[in-house]
Each structure stands twice: as C-alpha cells, then as structure tokens.
PDB file of C-alpha atoms and ligand atoms in Angstrom:
ATOM      1  CA  MET R   1     194.110 154.175 -35.852  1.00 85.00           C
ATOM      2  CA  ILE R   2     193.362 155.603 -32.375  1.00 94.00           C
ATOM      3  CA  ASP R   3     195.488 154.887 -29.279  1.00 96.00           C
ATOM      4  CA  ASP R   4     194.316 153.027 -26.158  1.00 95.00           C
ATOM      5  CA  ASP R   5     193.417 156.140 -24.189  1.00 96.00           C
ATOM      6  CA  ALA R   6     191.293 157.337 -27.051  1.00 97.00           C
ATOM      7  CA  ALA R   7     189.559 153.934 -27.379  1.00 96.00           C
ATOM      8  CA  ALA R   8     188.865 153.881 -23.571  1.00 95.00           C
ATOM      9  CA  ASN R   9     187.443 157.344 -23.756  1.00 96.00           C
ATOM     10  CA  ARG R  10     185.267 156.529 -26.757  1.00 97.00           C
ATOM     11  CA  ALA R  11     183.727 153.593 -24.836  1.00 95.00           C
ATOM     12  CA  GLU R  12     183.177 155.823 -21.828  1.00 94.00           C
ATOM     13  CA  TRP R  13     181.205 158.287 -23.975  1.00 96.00           C
ATOM     14  CA  THR R  14     179.013 155.611 -25.516  1.00 97.00           C
ATOM     15  CA  ARG R  15     178.002 154.808 -21.946  1.00 95.00           C
ATOM     16  CA  THR R  16     177.461 158.417 -20.903  1.00 95.00           C
ATOM     17  CA  ASN R  17     175.478 159.092 -24.041  1.00 96.00           C
ATOM     18  CA  ALA R  18     173.071 156.266 -23.212  1.00 96.00           C
ATOM     19  CA  GLU R  19     172.904 157.271 -19.551  1.00 94.00           C
ATOM     20  CA  PHE R  20     172.572 161.007 -19.855  1.00 94.00           C
ATOM     21  CA  THR R  21     173.693 163.097 -22.735  1.00 96.00           C
ATOM     22  CA  ASP R  22     171.289 161.786 -25.328  1.00 96.00           C
ATOM     23  CA  ALA R  23     168.261 162.688 -23.174  1.00 95.00           C
ATOM     24  CA  HIS R  24     169.799 166.016 -21.960  1.00 95.00           C
ATOM     25  CA  ALA R  25     170.828 167.275 -25.420  1.00 97.00           C
ATOM     26  CA  GLN R  26     167.560 168.693 -26.574  1.00 97.00           C
ATOM     27  CA  ARG R  27     167.354 170.902 -23.479  1.00 96.00           C
ATOM     28  CA  ALA R  28     170.920 172.144 -24.013  1.00 97.00           C
ATOM     29  CA  TRP R  29     170.237 172.899 -27.725  1.00 98.00           C
ATOM     30  CA  ALA R  30     167.034 174.837 -26.798  1.00 97.00           C
ATOM     31  CA  ALA R  31     168.967 177.222 -24.360  1.00 96.00           C
ATOM     32  CA  ASP R  32     168.995 180.864 -25.466  1.00 90.00           C
ATOM     33  CA  GLU R  33     172.089 181.885 -23.620  1.00 96.00           C
ATOM     34  CA  ILE R  34     175.596 180.517 -23.925  1.00 98.00           C
ATOM     35  CA  THR R  35     176.708 179.456 -20.444  1.00 97.00           C
ATOM     36  CA  TRP R  36     179.823 177.757 -19.132  1.00 98.00           C
ATOM     37  CA  GLY R  37     180.190 174.717 -16.927  1.00 96.00           C
ATOM     38  CA  LEU R  38     178.379 172.835 -14.278  1.00 96.00           C
ATOM     39  CA  PHE R  39     176.862 176.028 -12.798  1.00 96.00           C
ATOM     40  CA  ASN R  40     175.939 177.707 -16.061  1.00 95.00           C
ATOM     41  CA  VAL R  41     178.026 180.885 -15.670  1.00 97.00           C
ATOM     42  CA  PRO R  42     176.789 183.248 -18.460  1.00 97.00           C
ATOM     43  CA  GLU R  43     179.111 184.027 -21.303  1.00 98.00           C
ATOM     44  CA  SER R  44     177.476 187.495 -21.365  1.00 97.00           C
ATOM     45  CA  GLY R  45     179.227 188.337 -18.064  1.00 97.00           C
ATOM     46  CA  LEU R  46     182.627 187.007 -19.173  1.00 98.00           C
ATOM     47  CA  GLY R  47     182.777 187.984 -22.871  1.00 98.00           C
ATOM     48  CA  VAL R  48     185.330 185.310 -23.656  1.00 98.00           C
ATOM     49  CA  LEU R  49     184.041 184.368 -27.037  1.00 98.00           C
ATOM     50  CA  GLY R  50     183.502 187.931 -28.314  1.00 97.00           C
ATOM     51  CA  ASP R  51     181.626 188.496 -31.586  1.00 98.00           C
ATOM     52  CA  VAL R  52     181.622 185.188 -33.396  1.00 98.00           C
ATOM     53  CA  ALA R  53     179.574 186.284 -36.460  1.00 98.00           C
ATOM     54  CA  GLY R  54     181.250 185.229 -39.688  1.00 98.00           C
ATOM     55  CA  LEU R  55     183.870 183.157 -38.016  1.00 98.00           C
ATOM     56  CA  ASP R  56     184.936 179.605 -39.069  1.00 98.00           C
ATOM     57  CA  VAL R  57     184.836 177.683 -35.749  1.00 99.00           C
ATOM     58  CA  LEU R  58     185.978 174.176 -34.922  1.00 99.00           C
ATOM     59  CA  GLU R  59     184.724 172.530 -31.742  1.00 99.00           C
ATOM     60  CA  LEU R  60     187.113 169.665 -30.640  1.00 99.00           C
ATOM     61  CA  GLY R  61     185.162 167.070 -28.737  1.00 98.00           C
ATOM     62  CA  CYS R  62     181.803 168.641 -29.570  1.00 98.00           C
ATOM     63  CA  GLY R  63     179.725 165.838 -27.963  1.00 98.00           C
ATOM     64  CA  THR R  64     176.109 166.640 -28.663  1.00 98.00           C
ATOM     65  CA  ALA R  65     177.286 169.868 -30.236  1.00 98.00           C
ATOM     66  CA  TYR R  66     175.058 172.312 -28.361  1.00 98.00           C
ATOM     67  CA  LEU R  67     177.868 174.907 -28.013  1.00 98.00           C
ATOM     68  CA  SER R  68     178.421 174.767 -31.847  1.00 98.00           C
ATOM     69  CA  ALA R  69     174.647 175.240 -32.244  1.00 98.00           C
ATOM     70  CA  GLN R  70     174.719 178.331 -30.114  1.00 98.00           C
ATOM     71  CA  LEU R  71     177.647 179.712 -32.125  1.00 98.00           C
ATOM     72  CA  ALA R  72     175.710 178.944 -35.364  1.00 98.00           C
ATOM     73  CA  ARG R  73     172.772 180.924 -34.077  1.00 98.00           C
ATOM     74  CA  ARG R  74     175.160 183.918 -33.618  1.00 98.00           C
ATOM     75  CA  GLY R  75     176.300 183.795 -37.122  1.00 98.00           C
ATOM     76  CA  ALA R  76     179.365 181.562 -36.913  1.00 98.00           C
ATOM     77  CA  ARG R  77     180.157 178.663 -39.297  1.00 98.00           C
ATOM     78  CA  PRO R  78     180.895 175.775 -36.856  1.00 98.00           C
ATOM     79  CA  VAL R  79     182.226 172.293 -37.508  1.00 98.00           C
ATOM     80  CA  GLY R  80     181.698 169.828 -34.714  1.00 98.00           C
ATOM     81  CA  LEU R  81     184.320 167.077 -34.261  1.00 98.00           C
ATOM     82  CA  ASP R  82     184.001 164.162 -32.050  1.00 98.00           C
ATOM     83  CA  LEU R  83     185.426 160.614 -31.695  1.00 98.00           C
ATOM     84  CA  ASN R  84     182.199 159.099 -30.525  1.00 98.00           C
ATOM     85  CA  ARG R  85     179.530 158.089 -33.002  1.00 98.00           C
ATOM     86  CA  ALA R  86     176.634 157.969 -30.416  1.00 98.00           C
ATOM     87  CA  GLN R  87     177.387 161.568 -29.388  1.00 98.00           C
ATOM     88  CA  LEU R  88     177.362 162.679 -33.043  1.00 98.00           C
ATOM     89  CA  ALA R  89     174.101 160.757 -33.747  1.00 98.00           C
ATOM     90  CA  THR R  90     172.562 162.776 -30.927  1.00 98.00           C
ATOM     91  CA  ALA R  91     173.974 165.995 -32.397  1.00 98.00           C
ATOM     92  CA  GLY R  92     172.610 165.003 -35.762  1.00 98.00           C
ATOM     93  CA  ARG R  93     169.084 164.320 -34.395  1.00 98.00           C
ATOM     94  CA  CYS R  94     169.168 167.764 -32.695  1.00 98.00           C
ATOM     95  CA  GLN R  95     170.237 169.498 -35.897  1.00 98.00           C
ATOM     96  CA  ARG R  96     167.185 168.022 -37.671  1.00 98.00           C
ATOM     97  CA  ARG R  97     164.891 168.907 -34.695  1.00 98.00           C
ATOM     98  CA  PHE R  98     166.141 172.504 -34.522  1.00 98.00           C
ATOM     99  CA  GLY R  99     166.716 172.993 -38.314  1.00 97.00           C
ATOM    100  CA  LEU R 100     170.298 174.037 -37.691  1.00 98.00           C
ATOM    101  CA  LEU R 101     172.705 172.189 -39.894  1.00 98.00           C
ATOM    102  CA  PHE R 102     176.523 172.291 -39.819  1.00 98.00           C
ATOM    103  CA  PRO R 103     179.171 169.665 -40.440  1.00 98.00           C
ATOM    104  CA  LEU R 104     179.834 166.857 -37.887  1.00 98.00           C
ATOM    105  CA  VAL R 105     183.129 165.055 -38.218  1.00 98.00           C
ATOM    106  CA  GLU R 106     183.913 161.691 -36.577  1.00 98.00           C
ATOM    107  CA  ALA R 107     187.565 161.965 -35.772  1.00 98.00           C
ATOM    108  CA  ASP R 108     190.190 162.083 -33.003  1.00 98.00           C
ATOM    109  CA  ALA R 109     190.941 165.722 -31.812  1.00 98.00           C
ATOM    110  CA  GLN R 110     194.609 164.622 -31.578  1.00 98.00           C
ATOM    111  CA  GLU R 111     194.625 164.059 -35.357  1.00 98.00           C
ATOM    112  CA  VAL R 112     192.270 166.469 -36.988  1.00 98.00           C
ATOM    113  CA  PRO R 113     191.542 165.582 -40.686  1.00 98.00           C
ATOM    114  CA  VAL R 114     191.420 169.170 -41.956  1.00 97.00           C
ATOM    115  CA  ALA R 115     193.850 171.409 -43.728  1.00 98.00           C
ATOM    116  CA  ASP R 116     196.080 173.932 -42.016  1.00 98.00           C
ATOM    117  CA  ARG R 117     194.867 177.419 -41.301  1.00 98.00           C
ATOM    118  CA  CYS R 118     191.194 177.155 -42.085  1.00 98.00           C
ATOM    119  CA  PHE R 119     189.563 178.240 -38.783  1.00 98.00           C
ATOM    120  CA  ASP R 120     189.355 181.567 -36.899  1.00 98.00           C
ATOM    121  CA  LEU R 121     188.279 180.123 -33.520  1.00 99.00           C
ATOM    122  CA  VAL R 122     188.805 176.667 -31.962  1.00 99.00           C
ATOM    123  CA  VAL R 123     186.618 175.867 -28.865  1.00 99.00           C
ATOM    124  CA  SER R 124     186.427 172.942 -26.510  1.00 98.00           C
ATOM    125  CA  GLU R 125     184.059 172.729 -23.698  1.00 98.00           C
ATOM    126  CA  TYR R 126     185.028 169.677 -21.547  1.00 97.00           C
ATOM    127  CA  GLY R 127     185.974 167.982 -24.805  1.00 98.00           C
ATOM    128  CA  ALA R 128     189.540 167.613 -26.118  1.00 98.00           C
ATOM    129  CA  SER R 129     190.425 169.996 -23.282  1.00 98.00           C
ATOM    130  CA  VAL R 130     189.837 167.152 -20.792  1.00 98.00           C
ATOM    131  CA  TRP R 131     190.055 163.934 -22.756  1.00 98.00           C
ATOM    132  CA  CYS R 132     193.043 164.485 -24.980  1.00 98.00           C
ATOM    133  CA  ASP R 133     196.790 164.772 -24.509  1.00 98.00           C
ATOM    134  CA  PRO R 134     197.360 168.585 -24.424  1.00 98.00           C
ATOM    135  CA  ASP R 135     200.662 168.370 -26.321  1.00 98.00           C
ATOM    136  CA  ARG R 136     198.766 166.703 -29.259  1.00 98.00           C
ATOM    137  CA  TRP R 137     195.419 168.531 -29.361  1.00 98.00           C
ATOM    138  CA  VAL R 138     196.704 172.090 -28.678  1.00 98.00           C
ATOM    139  CA  ALA R 139     199.273 171.480 -31.543  1.00 98.00           C
ATOM    140  CA  GLU R 140     196.352 170.514 -33.762  1.00 98.00           C
ATOM    141  CA  ALA R 141     194.416 173.656 -32.760  1.00 98.00           C
ATOM    142  CA  ALA R 142     197.384 175.782 -33.604  1.00 98.00           C
ATOM    143  CA  ARG R 143     197.807 174.042 -36.947  1.00 98.00           C
ATOM    144  CA  VAL R 144     194.260 174.573 -38.095  1.00 98.00           C
ATOM    145  CA  LEU R 145     193.928 178.134 -36.913  1.00 98.00           C
ATOM    146  CA  ARG R 146     194.657 181.099 -39.115  1.00 98.00           C
ATOM    147  CA  PRO R 147     197.310 183.421 -37.745  1.00 97.00           C
ATOM    148  CA  GLY R 148     195.712 185.623 -35.100  1.00 98.00           C
ATOM    149  CA  GLY R 149     193.038 183.018 -34.498  1.00 98.00           C
ATOM    150  CA  ARG R 150     191.729 182.184 -30.941  1.00 98.00           C
ATOM    151  CA  LEU R 151     191.439 179.095 -28.808  1.00 99.00           C
ATOM    152  CA  VAL R 152     188.874 179.064 -25.983  1.00 99.00           C
ATOM    153  CA  PHE R 153     188.512 176.067 -23.753  1.00 99.00           C
ATOM    154  CA  LEU R 154     186.861 174.935 -20.595  1.00 98.00           C
ATOM    155  CA  THR R 155     188.202 172.227 -18.268  1.00 98.00           C
ATOM    156  CA  ASN R 156     188.060 171.161 -14.671  1.00 97.00           C
ATOM    157  CA  SER R 157     189.922 173.417 -12.378  1.00 98.00           C
ATOM    158  CA  VAL R 158     193.258 172.069 -10.988  1.00 97.00           C
ATOM    159  CA  LEU R 159     191.900 172.402  -7.534  1.00 97.00           C
ATOM    160  CA  VAL R 160     188.845 170.167  -8.155  1.00 97.00           C
ATOM    161  CA  THR R 161     190.925 167.494  -9.773  1.00 96.00           C
ATOM    162  CA  LEU R 162     193.232 167.545  -6.727  1.00 96.00           C
ATOM    163  CA  SER R 163     190.248 167.084  -4.464  1.00 96.00           C
ATOM    164  CA  VAL R 164     187.819 164.467  -5.905  1.00 94.00           C
ATOM    165  CA  PRO R 165     188.091 160.920  -4.602  1.00 93.00           C
ATOM    166  CA  ASP R 166     189.353 158.119  -6.892  1.00 88.00           C
ATOM    167  CA  GLU R 167     185.955 156.259  -6.626  1.00 83.00           C
ATOM    168  CA  ARG R 168     182.724 158.206  -6.970  1.00 82.00           C
ATOM    169  CA  GLY R 169     182.121 161.126  -4.649  1.00 90.00           C
ATOM    170  CA  VAL R 170     182.294 164.940  -4.482  1.00 95.00           C
ATOM    171  CA  ALA R 171     185.413 167.089  -4.044  1.00 95.00           C
ATOM    172  CA  GLN R 172     186.684 167.168  -0.480  1.00 96.00           C
ATOM    173  CA  GLU R 173     188.087 170.123   1.428  1.00 97.00           C
ATOM    174  CA  ARG R 174     191.601 168.535   1.322  1.00 96.00           C
ATOM    175  CA  LEU R 175     193.998 167.450  -1.402  1.00 97.00           C
ATOM    176  CA  LEU R 176     193.692 163.786  -2.335  1.00 95.00           C
ATOM    177  CA  ARG R 177     196.404 163.423  -5.005  1.00 93.00           C
ATOM    178  CA  PRO R 178     199.693 164.946  -5.893  1.00 95.00           C
ATOM    179  CA  GLN R 179     199.617 167.748  -8.463  1.00 96.00           C
ATOM    180  CA  ARG R 180     202.654 166.011 -10.000  1.00 94.00           C
ATOM    181  CA  GLU R 181     200.427 163.126 -11.079  1.00 91.00           C
ATOM    182  CA  LEU R 182     197.645 165.188 -12.801  1.00 92.00           C
ATOM    183  CA  GLY R 183     199.155 165.199 -16.220  1.00 93.00           C
ATOM    184  CA  ARG R 184     197.388 161.941 -17.137  1.00 96.00           C
ATOM    185  CA  VAL R 185     194.699 160.658 -14.740  1.00 94.00           C
ATOM    186  CA  GLU R 186     193.149 157.187 -15.294  1.00 93.00           C
ATOM    187  CA  TRP R 187     189.930 156.892 -13.247  1.00 88.00           C
ATOM    188  CA  PRO R 188     188.904 153.508 -11.851  1.00 83.00           C
ATOM    189  CA  GLY R 189     185.480 153.716 -13.503  1.00 78.00           C
ATOM    190  CA  GLY R 190     187.112 154.031 -16.994  1.00 79.00           C
ATOM    191  CA  GLY R 191     188.272 156.953 -19.015  1.00 92.00           C
ATOM    192  CA  VAL R 192     191.499 158.754 -19.160  1.00 96.00           C
ATOM    193  CA  GLU R 193     191.725 162.516 -18.569  1.00 97.00           C
ATOM    194  CA  PHE R 194     194.489 165.054 -18.802  1.00 98.00           C
ATOM    195  CA  HIS R 195     194.715 167.829 -16.185  1.00 97.00           C
ATOM    196  CA  PRO R 196     197.850 169.905 -16.571  1.00 97.00           C
ATOM    197  CA  SER R 197     198.691 172.471 -13.913  1.00 97.00           C
ATOM    198  CA  HIS R 198     198.359 176.120 -14.713  1.00 98.00           C
ATOM    199  CA  GLY R 199     202.095 176.254 -15.347  1.00 98.00           C
ATOM    200  CA  ASP R 200     201.827 173.348 -17.788  1.00 98.00           C
ATOM    201  CA  TRP R 201     199.047 174.861 -19.742  1.00 98.00           C
ATOM    202  CA  VAL R 202     201.017 178.181 -20.123  1.00 98.00           C
ATOM    203  CA  ARG R 203     203.969 176.067 -21.331  1.00 98.00           C
ATOM    204  CA  VAL R 204     202.043 173.972 -23.862  1.00 98.00           C
ATOM    205  CA  LEU R 205     200.115 177.048 -25.174  1.00 98.00           C
ATOM    206  CA  GLY R 206     203.316 179.026 -25.500  1.00 98.00           C
ATOM    207  CA  ALA R 207     205.178 176.139 -27.182  1.00 98.00           C
ATOM    208  CA  ASN R 208     202.449 176.014 -29.845  1.00 98.00           C
ATOM    209  CA  GLY R 209     202.595 179.808 -30.597  1.00 98.00           C
ATOM    210  CA  PHE R 210     199.687 181.004 -28.419  1.00 98.00           C
ATOM    211  CA  VAL R 211     199.635 183.979 -26.237  1.00 98.00           C
ATOM    212  CA  VAL R 212     197.355 183.588 -23.156  1.00 98.00           C
ATOM    213  CA  GLU R 213     194.621 186.263 -23.088  1.00 98.00           C
ATOM    214  CA  SER R 214     192.752 185.228 -20.004  1.00 98.00           C
ATOM    215  CA  LEU R 215     192.090 182.471 -17.436  1.00 98.00           C
ATOM    216  CA  HIS R 216     188.686 182.709 -15.797  1.00 98.00           C
ATOM    217  CA  GLU R 217     188.324 180.620 -12.746  1.00 98.00           C
ATOM    218  CA  LEU R 218     184.666 179.715 -12.485  1.00 98.00           C
ATOM    219  CA  TYR R 219     182.790 179.565  -9.169  1.00 98.00           C
ATOM    220  CA  ALA R 220     179.173 178.572  -8.466  1.00 97.00           C
ATOM    221  CA  PRO R 221     176.835 181.519  -8.226  1.00 95.00           C
ATOM    222  CA  ALA R 222     175.196 182.268  -4.832  1.00 95.00           C
ATOM    223  CA  ASP R 223     171.902 180.643  -5.724  1.00 94.00           C
ATOM    224  CA  ALA R 224     173.425 177.512  -7.518  1.00 93.00           C
ATOM    225  CA  GLU R 225     172.169 174.057  -6.769  1.00 92.00           C
ATOM    226  CA  THR R 226     174.512 170.987  -6.620  1.00 94.00           C
ATOM    227  CA  PRO R 227     174.596 169.245 -10.002  1.00 89.00           C
ATOM    228  CA  ARG R 228     172.685 165.920 -10.280  1.00 86.00           C
ATOM    229  CA  TYR R 229     174.421 163.968 -13.025  1.00 84.00           C
ATOM    230  CA  TYR R 230     177.967 165.296 -13.066  1.00 85.00           C
ATOM    231  CA  ASP R 231     178.149 165.167  -9.283  1.00 85.00           C
ATOM    232  CA  ILE R 232     181.821 165.966  -8.648  1.00 92.00           C
ATOM    233  CA  VAL R 233     181.196 169.022  -6.433  1.00 95.00           C
ATOM    234  CA  THR R 234     178.595 170.422  -4.213  1.00 96.00           C
ATOM    235  CA  ALA R 235     177.417 173.976  -4.908  1.00 97.00           C
ATOM    236  CA  ARG R 236     178.756 174.915  -1.402  1.00 97.00           C
ATOM    237  CA  TRP R 237     182.243 173.713  -2.413  1.00 98.00           C
ATOM    238  CA  ALA R 238     182.166 175.553  -5.773  1.00 98.00           C
ATOM    239  CA  ARG R 239     181.035 178.778  -4.175  1.00 98.00           C
ATOM    240  CA  ARG R 240     184.382 178.676  -2.215  1.00 98.00           C
ATOM    241  CA  TRP R 241     186.849 177.262  -4.676  1.00 98.00           C
ATOM    242  CA  PRO R 242     186.895 177.463  -8.523  1.00 98.00           C
ATOM    243  CA  VAL R 243     185.322 174.347 -10.105  1.00 98.00           C
ATOM    244  CA  GLU R 244     186.419 175.089 -13.758  1.00 98.00           C
ATOM    245  CA  ASP R 245     189.058 176.917 -15.675  1.00 98.00           C
ATOM    246  CA  LEU R 246     188.072 178.777 -18.818  1.00 98.00           C
ATOM    247  CA  TRP R 247     191.161 179.720 -20.907  1.00 98.00           C
ATOM    248  CA  ALA R 248     191.402 182.117 -23.877  1.00 98.00           C
ATOM    249  CA  ALA R 249     194.579 182.306 -26.013  1.00 98.00           C
ATOM    250  CA  ARG R 250     195.431 183.844 -29.275  1.00 98.00           C
ATOM    251  CA  LEU R 251     197.780 182.460 -31.984  1.00 98.00           C
ATOM    252  CA  ALA R 252     200.560 184.882 -32.712  1.00 94.00           C
ATOM    253  CA  ARG R 253     200.405 186.362 -36.144  1.00 84.00           C
TER     254      ARG R 253
HETATM  255  C1  SAM B 301     181.690 166.379 -22.040  1.00 95.74           C
HETATM  256  S1  SAM B 301     181.596 165.799 -23.664  1.00 95.74           S
HETATM  257  C2  SAM B 301     181.602 167.127 -24.774  1.00 95.74           C
HETATM  258  C3  SAM B 301     181.108 168.316 -24.345  1.00 95.74           C
HETATM  259  C4  SAM B 301     179.970 168.831 -24.989  1.00 95.74           C
HETATM  260  N1  SAM B 301     180.073 170.242 -24.764  1.00 95.74           N
HETATM  261  C5  SAM B 301     178.802 168.123 -24.416  1.00 95.74           C
HETATM  262  O1  SAM B 301     178.560 168.072 -23.201  1.00 95.74           O
HETATM  263  O2  SAM B 301     178.010 167.464 -25.130  1.00 95.74           O
HETATM  264  C6  SAM B 301     183.257 165.136 -24.053  1.00 95.74           C
HETATM  265  C7  SAM B 301     183.331 164.684 -25.492  1.00 95.74           C
HETATM  266  O3  SAM B 301     184.701 164.497 -25.843  1.00 95.74           O
HETATM  267  C8  SAM B 301     184.727 163.454 -26.767  1.00 95.74           C
HETATM  268  N2  SAM B 301     186.032 163.026 -26.913  1.00 95.74           N
HETATM  269  C9  SAM B 301     186.852 162.310 -25.992  1.00 95.74           C
HETATM  270  N3  SAM B 301     188.008 161.918 -26.502  1.00 95.74           N
HETATM  271  C10 SAM B 301     188.100 162.498 -27.738  1.00 95.74           C
HETATM  272  C11 SAM B 301     189.048 162.552 -28.807  1.00 95.74           C
HETATM  273  N4  SAM B 301     190.237 161.927 -28.627  1.00 95.74           N
HETATM  274  N5  SAM B 301     188.772 163.191 -29.901  1.00 95.74           N
HETATM  275  C12 SAM B 301     187.568 163.766 -30.134  1.00 95.74           C
HETATM  276  N6  SAM B 301     186.593 163.765 -29.137  1.00 95.74           N
HETATM  277  C13 SAM B 301     186.873 163.173 -28.021  1.00 95.74           C
HETATM  278  C14 SAM B 301     183.751 162.448 -26.231  1.00 95.74           C
HETATM  279  O4  SAM B 301     183.458 161.530 -27.234  1.00 95.74           O
HETATM  280  C15 SAM B 301     182.671 163.297 -25.698  1.00 95.74           C
HETATM  281  O5  SAM B 301     181.621 163.438 -26.702  1.00 95.74           O
END
C-alpha cells in the first residue's frame, strides 16, 4: 500500500510519460556517453560512478531506465525499480529494441522488495532522490547495499528549488521561498518533491551510515541551450548558479 504522496507522484509520471518521456526514451537509450542532468554534463569529466563492471546496481526511480542501460553496457548488472507502470513499459520496449535485458521491478523506492546487502551501487537520477522522502529511501539504499557500497544520486540544486516560481516558469534571480520549507514541496500542478538542504542531506546520509565522498554542483556548459521540456531554468541562469547537485557517498564497512 503506497502513501498519498507516492500515489500523487505515480499519477504525475503517467502524465509525463505520455507527454514526453515515452517519445524521448529511445534517444536517451541510444546515447553513447553517460551524462548528468538537464545540460548533459559528461560523467567522463566527473568520474563519480567509477568502474562499474561486475557491480550489482539498483536504480531507484529508474523511469525509462536509460541510466541502467548505460551501466549494463559498461558491464554492470543493473536492476531498475520504479513505481510507475507506464515508465517501466517504455523501459521494457527500449530493452527489446536495444537487445539489452535486465530486471525491471514495479515498487516504491521507500519500501524496496529486495533482501538486505545485495547491491554494490545504488543510483538515482532525478528518481527517488527527488520524489521520495529522504529518511525513507536513503534508509532503504543503506539496507540493500553491501558494506562499503556506494550511493550516487542527482537532484535539483537547493538554489534552483528556492528560485523557481510556484506556477510554471523558469528560476528567477531572487529567492521565492524559504529554505525551511524545502523539505517537502507540493507543486500546484501536482506532484510532491523532497528537497533537503545540503545540511539535511549530510545529516540523513550520516544517520544511515554513509560517508559523503563528493558533492558536484552542476552548471550549464558555455555553449548550452535552454532545455525545452524540463523548462525550469534558462541556460544563462545555469551558467551562473548550479542547477543540480550530484552526490556520492559510501556506506561504512
Ligand atoms: C525523472 S524520472 C526518472 C529518471 C530517469 N532517469 C528518467 O528520466 O527516465 C522520475 C521517476 O521517479 C519515479 N518515482 C516517483 N516516485 C517514486 C517512488 N516512490 N518509488 C519509485 N519510483 C518513483 C517516477 O515514476 C519516475 O519514473
């Protein structure tokens, strides 16, 4: 039984799948390079994932599972988990199209139906990292990781979340909401997101046995163009302030 926030987010992602992600997925699966975020910052320049060959990987909130696909191509054994059936159906179609099969699990990332200590790496790219209660999903990530395992996740930057209007529109050059209210953010258009401050992330990671390895604050590259569908920032804004936070943490042994 999922809670009301998860149910709202599931409905939101059925809409988004029909509107955008189903059509976009094939292009994302075809990409050679792993990139991060709205402005496609190359993983090769950051080295956050490291060598994933031979690793058991769980992606929490995998959506159309293109990140898992990239990891599978690099020799990992990914499992994609998502609450939304439409997103997983798109992922399944891409698996058949690209001949790259790995398990897809329909479940809530806040209550992961797998045994303790069976993954080496947990990843979330705008998945559980945005849409789930951090106290719940980070605890689940810690439970399913083997000692010494890693957690890598991408989410909106704190600054962009403080600066986007309630109704549609791009981030402004002023703060539009109190940081104290970012923990749980309910958007008027539907959907509930969780945007802890940096201090809160450090607290929740530490409370679950993780040691923070790095926090990369992602900016738009000089030649970036403003995103068309996820239109929360202009390229100009994101060249000046970080639009995303990419965290890496390791579970203590
Ligand atoms: C931005 S998408 C996933 C990102 C993926 N990299 C992509 O773009 O296809 C966010 C995903 O999180 C999933 N999600 C939201 N709440 C969830 C929950 N409680 N448990 C598992 N997945 C959830 C949504 O269904 C959606 O597919």
